[in-house]
mmCIF file of C-alpha atoms and ligand atoms in Angstrom:
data_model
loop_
_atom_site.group_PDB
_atom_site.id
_atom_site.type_symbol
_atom_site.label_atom_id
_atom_site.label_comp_id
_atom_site.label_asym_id
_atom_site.label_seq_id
_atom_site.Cartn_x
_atom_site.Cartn_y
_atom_site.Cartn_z
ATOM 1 C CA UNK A 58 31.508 95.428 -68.937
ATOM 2 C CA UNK A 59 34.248 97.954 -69.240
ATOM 3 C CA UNK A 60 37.454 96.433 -71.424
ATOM 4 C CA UNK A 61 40.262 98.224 -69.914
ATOM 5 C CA UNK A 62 41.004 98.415 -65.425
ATOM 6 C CA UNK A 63 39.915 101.540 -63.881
ATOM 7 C CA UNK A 64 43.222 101.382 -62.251
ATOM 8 C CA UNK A 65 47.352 101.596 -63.500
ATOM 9 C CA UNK A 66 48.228 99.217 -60.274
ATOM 10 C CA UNK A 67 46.909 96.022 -58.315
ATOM 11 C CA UNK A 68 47.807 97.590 -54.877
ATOM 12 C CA UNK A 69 44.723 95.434 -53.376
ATOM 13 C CA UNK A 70 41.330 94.194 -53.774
ATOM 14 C CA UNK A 71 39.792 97.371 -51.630
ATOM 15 C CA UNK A 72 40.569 99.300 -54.638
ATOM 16 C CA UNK A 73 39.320 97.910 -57.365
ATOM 17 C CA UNK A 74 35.994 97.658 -58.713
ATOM 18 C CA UNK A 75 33.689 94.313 -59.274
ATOM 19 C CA UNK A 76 33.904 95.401 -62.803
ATOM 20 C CA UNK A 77 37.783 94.761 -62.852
ATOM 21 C CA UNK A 78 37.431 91.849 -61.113
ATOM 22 C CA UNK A 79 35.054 90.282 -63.285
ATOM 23 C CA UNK A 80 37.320 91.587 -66.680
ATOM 24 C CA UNK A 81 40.493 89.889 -64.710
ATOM 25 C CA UNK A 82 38.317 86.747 -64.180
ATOM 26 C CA UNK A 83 36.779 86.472 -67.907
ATOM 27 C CA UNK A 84 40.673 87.452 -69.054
ATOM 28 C CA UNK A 85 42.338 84.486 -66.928
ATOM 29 C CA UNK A 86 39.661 82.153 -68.227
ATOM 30 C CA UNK A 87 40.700 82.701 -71.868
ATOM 31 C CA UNK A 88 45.001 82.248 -70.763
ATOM 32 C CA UNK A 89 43.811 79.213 -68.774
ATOM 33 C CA UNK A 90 42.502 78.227 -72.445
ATOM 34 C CA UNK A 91 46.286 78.937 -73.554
ATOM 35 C CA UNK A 92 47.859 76.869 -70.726
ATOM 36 C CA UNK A 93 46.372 74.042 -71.521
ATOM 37 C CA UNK A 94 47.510 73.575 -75.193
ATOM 38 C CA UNK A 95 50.768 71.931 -76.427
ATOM 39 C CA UNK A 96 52.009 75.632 -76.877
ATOM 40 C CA UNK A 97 51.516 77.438 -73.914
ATOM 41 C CA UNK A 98 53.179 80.640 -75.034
ATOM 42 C CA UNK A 99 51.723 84.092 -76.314
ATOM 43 C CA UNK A 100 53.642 87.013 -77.727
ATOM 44 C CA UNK A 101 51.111 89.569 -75.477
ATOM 45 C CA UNK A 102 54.160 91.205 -73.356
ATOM 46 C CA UNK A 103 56.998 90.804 -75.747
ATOM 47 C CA UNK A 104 58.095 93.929 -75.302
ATOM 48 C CA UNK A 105 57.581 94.325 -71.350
ATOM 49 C CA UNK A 106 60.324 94.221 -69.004
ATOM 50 C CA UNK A 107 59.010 92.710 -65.684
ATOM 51 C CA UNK A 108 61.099 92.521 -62.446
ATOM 52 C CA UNK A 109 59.963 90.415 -59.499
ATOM 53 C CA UNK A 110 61.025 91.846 -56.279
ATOM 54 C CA UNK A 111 60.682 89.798 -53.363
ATOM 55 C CA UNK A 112 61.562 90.846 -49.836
ATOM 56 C CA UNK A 113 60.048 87.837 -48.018
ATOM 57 C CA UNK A 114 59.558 84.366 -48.972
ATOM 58 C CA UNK A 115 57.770 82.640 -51.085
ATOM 59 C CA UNK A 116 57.232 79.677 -53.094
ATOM 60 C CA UNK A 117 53.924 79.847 -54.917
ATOM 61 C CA UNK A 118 53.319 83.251 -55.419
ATOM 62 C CA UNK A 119 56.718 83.861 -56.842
ATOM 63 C CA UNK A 120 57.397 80.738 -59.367
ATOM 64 C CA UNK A 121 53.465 81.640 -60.325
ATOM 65 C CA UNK A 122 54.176 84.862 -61.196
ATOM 66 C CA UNK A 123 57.105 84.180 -63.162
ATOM 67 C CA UNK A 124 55.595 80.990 -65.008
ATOM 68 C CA UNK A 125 52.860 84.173 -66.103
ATOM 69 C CA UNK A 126 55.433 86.530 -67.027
ATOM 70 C CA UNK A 127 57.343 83.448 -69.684
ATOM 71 C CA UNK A 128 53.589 82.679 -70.652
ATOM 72 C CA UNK A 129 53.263 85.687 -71.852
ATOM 73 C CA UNK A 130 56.805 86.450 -73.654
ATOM 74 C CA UNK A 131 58.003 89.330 -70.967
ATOM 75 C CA UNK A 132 61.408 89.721 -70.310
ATOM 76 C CA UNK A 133 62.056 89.412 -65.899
ATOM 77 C CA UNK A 134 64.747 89.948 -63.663
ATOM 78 C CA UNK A 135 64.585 88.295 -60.033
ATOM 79 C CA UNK A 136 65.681 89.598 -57.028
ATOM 80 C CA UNK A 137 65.788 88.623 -53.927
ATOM 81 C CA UNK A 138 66.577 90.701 -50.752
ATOM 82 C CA UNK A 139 68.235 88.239 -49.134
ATOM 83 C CA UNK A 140 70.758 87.986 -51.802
ATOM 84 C CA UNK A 141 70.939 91.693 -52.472
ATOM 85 C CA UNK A 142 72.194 94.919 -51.360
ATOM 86 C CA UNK A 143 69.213 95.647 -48.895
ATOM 87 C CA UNK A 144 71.279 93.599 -46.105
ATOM 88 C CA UNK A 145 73.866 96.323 -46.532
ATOM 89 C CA UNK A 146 71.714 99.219 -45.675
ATOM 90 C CA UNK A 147 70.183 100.131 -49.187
ATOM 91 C CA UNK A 148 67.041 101.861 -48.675
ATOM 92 C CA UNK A 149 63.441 100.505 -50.745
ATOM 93 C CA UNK A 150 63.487 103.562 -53.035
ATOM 94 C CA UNK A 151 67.212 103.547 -53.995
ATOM 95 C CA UNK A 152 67.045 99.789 -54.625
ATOM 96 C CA UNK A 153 63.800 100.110 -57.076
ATOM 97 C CA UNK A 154 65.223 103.648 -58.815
ATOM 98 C CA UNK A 155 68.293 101.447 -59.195
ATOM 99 C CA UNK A 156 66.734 98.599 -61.007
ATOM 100 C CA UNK A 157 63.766 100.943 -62.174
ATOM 101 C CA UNK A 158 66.843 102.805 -64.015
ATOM 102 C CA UNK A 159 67.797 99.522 -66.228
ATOM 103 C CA UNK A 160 64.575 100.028 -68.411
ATOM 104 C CA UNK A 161 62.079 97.828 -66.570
ATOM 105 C CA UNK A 162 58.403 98.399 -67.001
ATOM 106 C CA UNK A 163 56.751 96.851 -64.115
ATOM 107 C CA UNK A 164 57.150 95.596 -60.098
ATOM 108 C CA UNK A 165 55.774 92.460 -58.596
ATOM 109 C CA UNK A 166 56.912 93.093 -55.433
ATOM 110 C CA UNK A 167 56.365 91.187 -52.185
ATOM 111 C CA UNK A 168 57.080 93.247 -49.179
ATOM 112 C CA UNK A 169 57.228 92.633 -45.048
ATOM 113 C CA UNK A 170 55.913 96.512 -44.681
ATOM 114 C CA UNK A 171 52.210 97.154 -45.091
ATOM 115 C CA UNK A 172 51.647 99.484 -47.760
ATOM 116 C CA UNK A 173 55.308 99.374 -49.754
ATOM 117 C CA UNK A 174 53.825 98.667 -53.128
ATOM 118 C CA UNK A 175 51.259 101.894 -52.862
ATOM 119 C CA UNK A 176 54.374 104.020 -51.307
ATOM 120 C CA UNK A 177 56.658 102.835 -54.324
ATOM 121 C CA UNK A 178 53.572 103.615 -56.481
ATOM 122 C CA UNK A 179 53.495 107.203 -55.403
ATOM 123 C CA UNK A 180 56.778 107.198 -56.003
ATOM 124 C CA UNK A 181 57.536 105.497 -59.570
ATOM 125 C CA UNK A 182 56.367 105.155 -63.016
ATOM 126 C CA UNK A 183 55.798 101.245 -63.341
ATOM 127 C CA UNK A 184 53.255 99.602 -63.050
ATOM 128 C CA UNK A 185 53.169 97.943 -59.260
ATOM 129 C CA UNK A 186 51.528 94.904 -58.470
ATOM 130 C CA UNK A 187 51.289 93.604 -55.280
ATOM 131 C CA UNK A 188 52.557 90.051 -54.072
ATOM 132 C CA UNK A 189 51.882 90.436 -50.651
ATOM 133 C CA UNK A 190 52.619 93.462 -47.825
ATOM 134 C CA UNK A 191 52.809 92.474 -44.518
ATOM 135 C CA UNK A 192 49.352 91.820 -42.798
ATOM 136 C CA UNK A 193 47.741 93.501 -45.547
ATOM 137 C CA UNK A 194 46.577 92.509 -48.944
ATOM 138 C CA UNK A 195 47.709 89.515 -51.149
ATOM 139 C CA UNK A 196 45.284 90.825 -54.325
ATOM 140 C CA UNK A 197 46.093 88.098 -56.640
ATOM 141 C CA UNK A 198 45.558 85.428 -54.229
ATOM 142 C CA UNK A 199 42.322 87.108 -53.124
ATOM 143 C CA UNK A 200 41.412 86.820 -56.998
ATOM 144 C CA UNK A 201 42.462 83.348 -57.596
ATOM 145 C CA UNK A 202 40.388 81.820 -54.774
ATOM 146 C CA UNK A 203 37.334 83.717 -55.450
ATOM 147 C CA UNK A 204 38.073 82.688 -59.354
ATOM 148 C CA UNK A 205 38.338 79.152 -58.059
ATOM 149 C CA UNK A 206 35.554 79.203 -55.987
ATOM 150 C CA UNK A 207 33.370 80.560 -59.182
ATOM 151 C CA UNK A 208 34.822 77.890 -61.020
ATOM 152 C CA UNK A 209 33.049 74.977 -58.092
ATOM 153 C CA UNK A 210 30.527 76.643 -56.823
ATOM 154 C CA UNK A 211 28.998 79.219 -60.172
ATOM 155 C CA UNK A 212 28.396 82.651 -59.432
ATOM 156 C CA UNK A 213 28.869 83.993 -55.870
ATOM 157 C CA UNK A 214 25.877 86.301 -55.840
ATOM 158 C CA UNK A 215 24.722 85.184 -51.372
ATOM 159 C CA UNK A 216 26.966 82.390 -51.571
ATOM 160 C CA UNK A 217 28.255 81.368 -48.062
ATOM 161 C CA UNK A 218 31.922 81.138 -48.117
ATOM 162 C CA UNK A 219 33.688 81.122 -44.795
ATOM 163 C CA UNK A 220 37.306 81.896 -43.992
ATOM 164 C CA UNK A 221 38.724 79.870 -41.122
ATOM 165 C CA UNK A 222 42.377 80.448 -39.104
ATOM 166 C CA UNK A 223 44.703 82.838 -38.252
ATOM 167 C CA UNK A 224 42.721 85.877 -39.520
ATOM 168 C CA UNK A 225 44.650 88.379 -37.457
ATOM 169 C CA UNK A 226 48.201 87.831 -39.094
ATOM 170 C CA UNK A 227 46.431 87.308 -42.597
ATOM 171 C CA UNK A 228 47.143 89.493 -45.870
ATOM 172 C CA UNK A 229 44.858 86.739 -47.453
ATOM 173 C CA UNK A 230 41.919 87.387 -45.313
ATOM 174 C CA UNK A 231 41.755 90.735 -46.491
ATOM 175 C CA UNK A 232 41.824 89.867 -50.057
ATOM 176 C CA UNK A 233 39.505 87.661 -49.593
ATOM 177 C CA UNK A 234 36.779 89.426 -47.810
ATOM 178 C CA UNK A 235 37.159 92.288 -49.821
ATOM 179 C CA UNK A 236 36.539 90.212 -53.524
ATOM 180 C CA UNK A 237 34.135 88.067 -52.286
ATOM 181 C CA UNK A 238 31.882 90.800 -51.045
ATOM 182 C CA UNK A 239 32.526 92.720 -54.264
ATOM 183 C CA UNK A 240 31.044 89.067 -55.800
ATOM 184 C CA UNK A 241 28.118 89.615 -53.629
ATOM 185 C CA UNK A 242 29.195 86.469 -51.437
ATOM 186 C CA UNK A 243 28.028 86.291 -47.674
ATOM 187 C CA UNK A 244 31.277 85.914 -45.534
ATOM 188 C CA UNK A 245 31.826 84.503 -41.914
ATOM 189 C CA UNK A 246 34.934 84.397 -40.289
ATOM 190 C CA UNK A 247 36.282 81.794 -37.452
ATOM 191 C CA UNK A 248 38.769 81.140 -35.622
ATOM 192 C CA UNK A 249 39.780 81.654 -31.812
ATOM 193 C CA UNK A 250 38.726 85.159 -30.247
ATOM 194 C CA UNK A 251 42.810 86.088 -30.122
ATOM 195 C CA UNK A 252 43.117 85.698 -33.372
ATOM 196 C CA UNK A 253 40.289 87.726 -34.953
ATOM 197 C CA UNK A 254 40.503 91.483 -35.198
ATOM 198 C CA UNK A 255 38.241 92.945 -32.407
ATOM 199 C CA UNK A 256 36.429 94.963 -35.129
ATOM 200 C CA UNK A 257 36.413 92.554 -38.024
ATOM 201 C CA UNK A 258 32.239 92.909 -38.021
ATOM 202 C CA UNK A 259 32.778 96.810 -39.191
ATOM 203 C CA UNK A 260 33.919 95.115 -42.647
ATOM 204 C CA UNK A 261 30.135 93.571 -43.082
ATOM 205 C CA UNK A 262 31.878 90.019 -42.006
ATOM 206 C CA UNK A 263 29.749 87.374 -40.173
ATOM 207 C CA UNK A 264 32.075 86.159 -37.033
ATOM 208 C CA UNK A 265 32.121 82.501 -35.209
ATOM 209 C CA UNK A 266 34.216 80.974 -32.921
ATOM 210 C CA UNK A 267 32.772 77.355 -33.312
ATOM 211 C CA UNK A 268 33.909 75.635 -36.458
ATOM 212 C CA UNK A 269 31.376 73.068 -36.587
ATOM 213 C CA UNK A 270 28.421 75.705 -36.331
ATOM 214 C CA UNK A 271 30.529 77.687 -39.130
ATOM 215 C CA UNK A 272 31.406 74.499 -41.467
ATOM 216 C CA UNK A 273 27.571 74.139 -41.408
ATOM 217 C CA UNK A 274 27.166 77.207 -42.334
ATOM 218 C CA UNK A 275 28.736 77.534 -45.356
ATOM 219 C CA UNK A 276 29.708 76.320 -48.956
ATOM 220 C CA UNK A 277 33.187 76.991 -49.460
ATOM 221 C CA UNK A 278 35.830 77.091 -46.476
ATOM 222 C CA UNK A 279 39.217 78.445 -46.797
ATOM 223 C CA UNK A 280 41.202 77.491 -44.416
ATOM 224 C CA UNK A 281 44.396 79.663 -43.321
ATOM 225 C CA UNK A 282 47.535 78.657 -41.891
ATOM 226 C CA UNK A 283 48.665 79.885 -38.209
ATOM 227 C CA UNK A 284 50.896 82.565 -38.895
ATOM 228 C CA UNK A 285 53.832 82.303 -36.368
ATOM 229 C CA UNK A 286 56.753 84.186 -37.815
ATOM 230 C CA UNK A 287 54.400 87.339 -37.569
ATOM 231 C CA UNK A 288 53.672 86.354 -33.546
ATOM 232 C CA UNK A 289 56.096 88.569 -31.006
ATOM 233 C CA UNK A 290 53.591 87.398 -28.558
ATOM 234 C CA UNK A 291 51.282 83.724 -27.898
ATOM 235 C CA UNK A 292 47.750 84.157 -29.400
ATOM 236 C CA UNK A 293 46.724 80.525 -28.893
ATOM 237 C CA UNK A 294 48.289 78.150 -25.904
ATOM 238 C CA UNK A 295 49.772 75.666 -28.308
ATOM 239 C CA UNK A 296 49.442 74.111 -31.647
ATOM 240 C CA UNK A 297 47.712 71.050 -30.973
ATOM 241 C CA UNK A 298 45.050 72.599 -28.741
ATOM 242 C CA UNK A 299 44.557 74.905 -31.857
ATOM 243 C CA UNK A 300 43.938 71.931 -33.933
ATOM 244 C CA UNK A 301 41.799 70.265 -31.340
ATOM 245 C CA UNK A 302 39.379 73.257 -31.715
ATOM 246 C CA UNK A 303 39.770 74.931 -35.135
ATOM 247 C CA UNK A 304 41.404 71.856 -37.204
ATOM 248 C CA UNK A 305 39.802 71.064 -39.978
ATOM 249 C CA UNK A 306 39.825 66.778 -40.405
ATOM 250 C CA UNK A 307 37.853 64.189 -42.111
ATOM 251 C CA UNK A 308 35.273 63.321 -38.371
ATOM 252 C CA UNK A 309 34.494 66.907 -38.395
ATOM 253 C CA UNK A 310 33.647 67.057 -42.221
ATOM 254 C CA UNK A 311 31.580 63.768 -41.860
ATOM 255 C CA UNK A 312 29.476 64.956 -39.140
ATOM 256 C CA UNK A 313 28.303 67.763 -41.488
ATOM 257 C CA UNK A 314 24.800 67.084 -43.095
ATOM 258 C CA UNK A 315 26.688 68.688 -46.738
ATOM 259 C CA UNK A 316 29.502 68.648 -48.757
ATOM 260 C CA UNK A 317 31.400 71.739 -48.006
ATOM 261 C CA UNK A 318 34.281 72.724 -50.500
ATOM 262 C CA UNK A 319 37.557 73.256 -48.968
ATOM 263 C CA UNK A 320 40.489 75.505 -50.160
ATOM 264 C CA UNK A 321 43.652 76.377 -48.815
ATOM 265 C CA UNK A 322 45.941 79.020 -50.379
ATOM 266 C CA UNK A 323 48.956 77.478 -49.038
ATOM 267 C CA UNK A 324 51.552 76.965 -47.457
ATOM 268 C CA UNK A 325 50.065 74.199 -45.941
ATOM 269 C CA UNK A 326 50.318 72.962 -42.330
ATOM 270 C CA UNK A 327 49.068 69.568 -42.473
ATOM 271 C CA UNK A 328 48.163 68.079 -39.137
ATOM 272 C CA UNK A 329 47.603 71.749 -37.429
ATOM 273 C CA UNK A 330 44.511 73.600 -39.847
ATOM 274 C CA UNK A 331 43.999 71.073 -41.761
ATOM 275 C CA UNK A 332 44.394 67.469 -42.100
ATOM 276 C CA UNK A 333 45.733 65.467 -45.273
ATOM 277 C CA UNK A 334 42.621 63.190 -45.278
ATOM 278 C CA UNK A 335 40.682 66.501 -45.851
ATOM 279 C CA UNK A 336 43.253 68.227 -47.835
ATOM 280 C CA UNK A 337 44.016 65.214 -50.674
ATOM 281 C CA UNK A 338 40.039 64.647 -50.795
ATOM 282 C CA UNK A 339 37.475 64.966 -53.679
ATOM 283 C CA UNK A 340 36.317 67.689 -51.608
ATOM 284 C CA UNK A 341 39.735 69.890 -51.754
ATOM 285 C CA UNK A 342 40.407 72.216 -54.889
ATOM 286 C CA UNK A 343 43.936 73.205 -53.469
ATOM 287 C CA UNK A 344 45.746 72.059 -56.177
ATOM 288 C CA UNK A 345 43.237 73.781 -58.729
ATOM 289 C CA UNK A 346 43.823 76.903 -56.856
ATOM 290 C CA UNK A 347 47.412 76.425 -57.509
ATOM 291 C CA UNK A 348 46.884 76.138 -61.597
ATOM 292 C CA UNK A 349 44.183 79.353 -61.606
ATOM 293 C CA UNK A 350 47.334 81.502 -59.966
ATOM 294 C CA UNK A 351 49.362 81.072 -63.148
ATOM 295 C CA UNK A 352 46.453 82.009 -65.116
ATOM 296 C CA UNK A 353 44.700 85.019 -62.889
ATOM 297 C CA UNK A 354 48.627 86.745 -63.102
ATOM 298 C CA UNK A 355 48.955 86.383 -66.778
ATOM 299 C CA UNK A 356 45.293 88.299 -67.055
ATOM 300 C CA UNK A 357 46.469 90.969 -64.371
ATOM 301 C CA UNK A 358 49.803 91.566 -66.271
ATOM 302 C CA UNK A 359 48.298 91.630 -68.907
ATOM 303 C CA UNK A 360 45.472 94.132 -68.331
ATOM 304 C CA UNK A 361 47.472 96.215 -66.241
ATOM 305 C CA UNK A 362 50.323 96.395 -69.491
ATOM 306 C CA UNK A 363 47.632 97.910 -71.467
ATOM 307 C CA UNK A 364 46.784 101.179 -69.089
ATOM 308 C CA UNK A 365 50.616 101.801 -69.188
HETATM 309 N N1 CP B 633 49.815 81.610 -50.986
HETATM 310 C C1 CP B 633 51.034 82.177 -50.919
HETATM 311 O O1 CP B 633 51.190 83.397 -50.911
HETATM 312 O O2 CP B 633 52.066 81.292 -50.898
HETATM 313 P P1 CP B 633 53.618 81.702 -50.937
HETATM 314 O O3 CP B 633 53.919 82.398 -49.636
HETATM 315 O O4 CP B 633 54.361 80.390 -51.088
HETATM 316 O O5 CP B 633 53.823 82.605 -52.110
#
C-alpha cells in the first residue's frame, strides 16, 4: 500500500483511489488509538495553520473537524458566513485570498454551491478539503461510515449495504456510493421514485422502492434524512405518509428474518426516517459513527499536510 495520497485535496470520494482510502482508514485507526488515552494530543500539525470555512450549517461536521485540528496541535481560525462579510456582497475568492493572505495553510470549507472547494482549488495554494458542497459530495462523511461499517461488519469486499431516504437532495449518498464501491461493497438504493435520481443505476447502484424487500436485502442500512431546505418544489405528499412507507421503526426491523445494522449520519429526524426505538438500539452504531469522524479528519489532515 502506497504511504503518501495520490492527491493534494479531498474534493470527493470520486477522486480518490481505494488505495487512499484504505491509507486514510489504517491512519484514523492508529489516532482513534490516540483519542482514547488520558492525553489525547499529538504535536503532528504544530506548525499548520487550518481555517474552517463554513457557508452553511452544521453541527457535527464542523465541531468534528475542529476537535481533529486541536488533536493534532494545528493552529484554526473559524468563520462563519453568516457572521462575515459575505452578507455584504464579498465574493468566495476575495473572502479566501483575504484570509488565505494571513498565512493559513489549509481550507475545510463547507459550501451551498456544488463544486466550490474544486473551483477554490484551481484557484489557491492550500490544501482544500471538502465539508460538504451542495448536493454533491460530503468525502469525510462518506469515509467515516464506510470506516464504521468496516469496523461492524469486517471487510466490505460483496457486502450488501443499502442507503435509504432522500437520495436526490443527498451530498452523502454520493460519498457513500462512491467509497463503498471502491470497498468492493454491493449497493442498493431506496426510497420513493421522486426522490431517486432517474439515472442513479448508471452509477452500478441496485434501486428499490420497497423498504422491507431492501432491509432484507442487506447488512448495513444508512438511513438519510428528508432534505427539505433543498426542496423549491413537493417530492413526497407529506411527512408522515413518507414515514408510513420509507420509515425505518422497530415492527419493520422485527419482521426481518436478520439483524441488519443501522447508521445514520445525522442530523437526525426521529419519528420521520427513523424511529428512536431503532435509532437508541443495540442494532444502531450512530453514535460510533459520530466518534470515527473525529478520528477519520485527524488521518485526512494529516495525510493531506504531508503532500503540501
Ligand atoms: N452529517 C453531517 O454533515 O452533519 P452536520 O450537517 O451537522 O455537519
Amino acid at each position: 500500500m502506497e504511504s503518501t495520497l495520490s492527491t493534494k485535496h479531498l474534493l470527493g470520494i470520486k477522486y480518490i483511489t481505494e488505495s487512499d482510502i484504505r491509507l486514510i482508514f489504517d491512519t484514523a485507526t492508529q489516532f482513534k488509538e490516540v483519542i482514547n488515552r488520558p492525553i489525547k494530543k499529538v504535536p503532528s500539525l504544530r506548525d499548520v495553520t487550518i481555517a474552517n470555512l463554513f457557508f452553511e450549517n452544521s453541527t457535527r461536521t464542523r465541531i468534528s473537524f475542529e476537535l481533529a485540528e486541536k488533536r493534532l496541535s494545528a493552529d484554526t481560525v473559524n468563520f462563519s458566513a453568516a457572521a462575515s462579510s459575505v452578507k455584504k456582497g464579498e465574493t468566495l475568492l476575495d473572502t479566501v485570498n483575504n484570509i488565505l493572505s494571513m498565512k493559513v495553510d489549509m481550507v475545510v470549507m463547507r459550501h451551498p454551491a456544488p463544486g466550490a472547494p474544486m473551483f477554490l482549488s484551481n484557484h489557491i495554494d492550500a490544501n482544500i478539503i471538502n465539508a460538504g458542497d451542495g448536493t454533491h459530495e460530503h468525502p469525510t462523511q462518506g469515509l467515516l461510515d464506510a470506516y464504521s461499517m468496516v469496523e461492524k461488519v469486517g471487510d466490505l469486499q460483496g457486502k450488501h449495504i443499502l442507503i435509504v431516504g432522500d437520495i436526490k437532495h443527498s451530498r452523502v449518498a454520493l460519498s457513500n456510493i462512491f467509497c463503498l464501491q471502491k470497498l468492493g461493497a454491493k449497493v442498493m438504493v431506496c426510497g420513493p421514485p421522486t426522490l431517486i435520481p432517474k439515472h442513479i443505476s448508471n452509477l452500478g447502484v441496485l434501486v428499490s422502492h420497497d423498504l422491507k424487500k431492501a432491509l432484507e436485502w442487506c447488512d448495513v442500512a444508512n438511513i438519510l434524512r428528508i432534505q427539505l431546505e433543498r426542496q423549491d418544489i413537493k417530492f413526497i405528499p407529506s411527512l408522515r405518509e413518507y414515514s408510513k412507507f420509507y420509515g425505518v421503526n422497530k415492527t419493520l426491523l422485527n419482521q426481518l428474518n436478520k439483524e441488519v445494522v443501522i447508521m445514520h449520519p445525522g442530523p437526525m429526524n426521529r419519528g420521520v426516517e427513523i424511529s428512536s426505538d431503532v435509532a437508541d438500539s443495540d442494532q444502531s452504531i450512530i453514535l460510533q459513527q459520530v466518534e470515527n469522524g473525529v478520528a477519520i479528519r485527524m488521518a485526512v489532515l494529516y495525510l493531506l499536510a504531508g503532500k503540501r
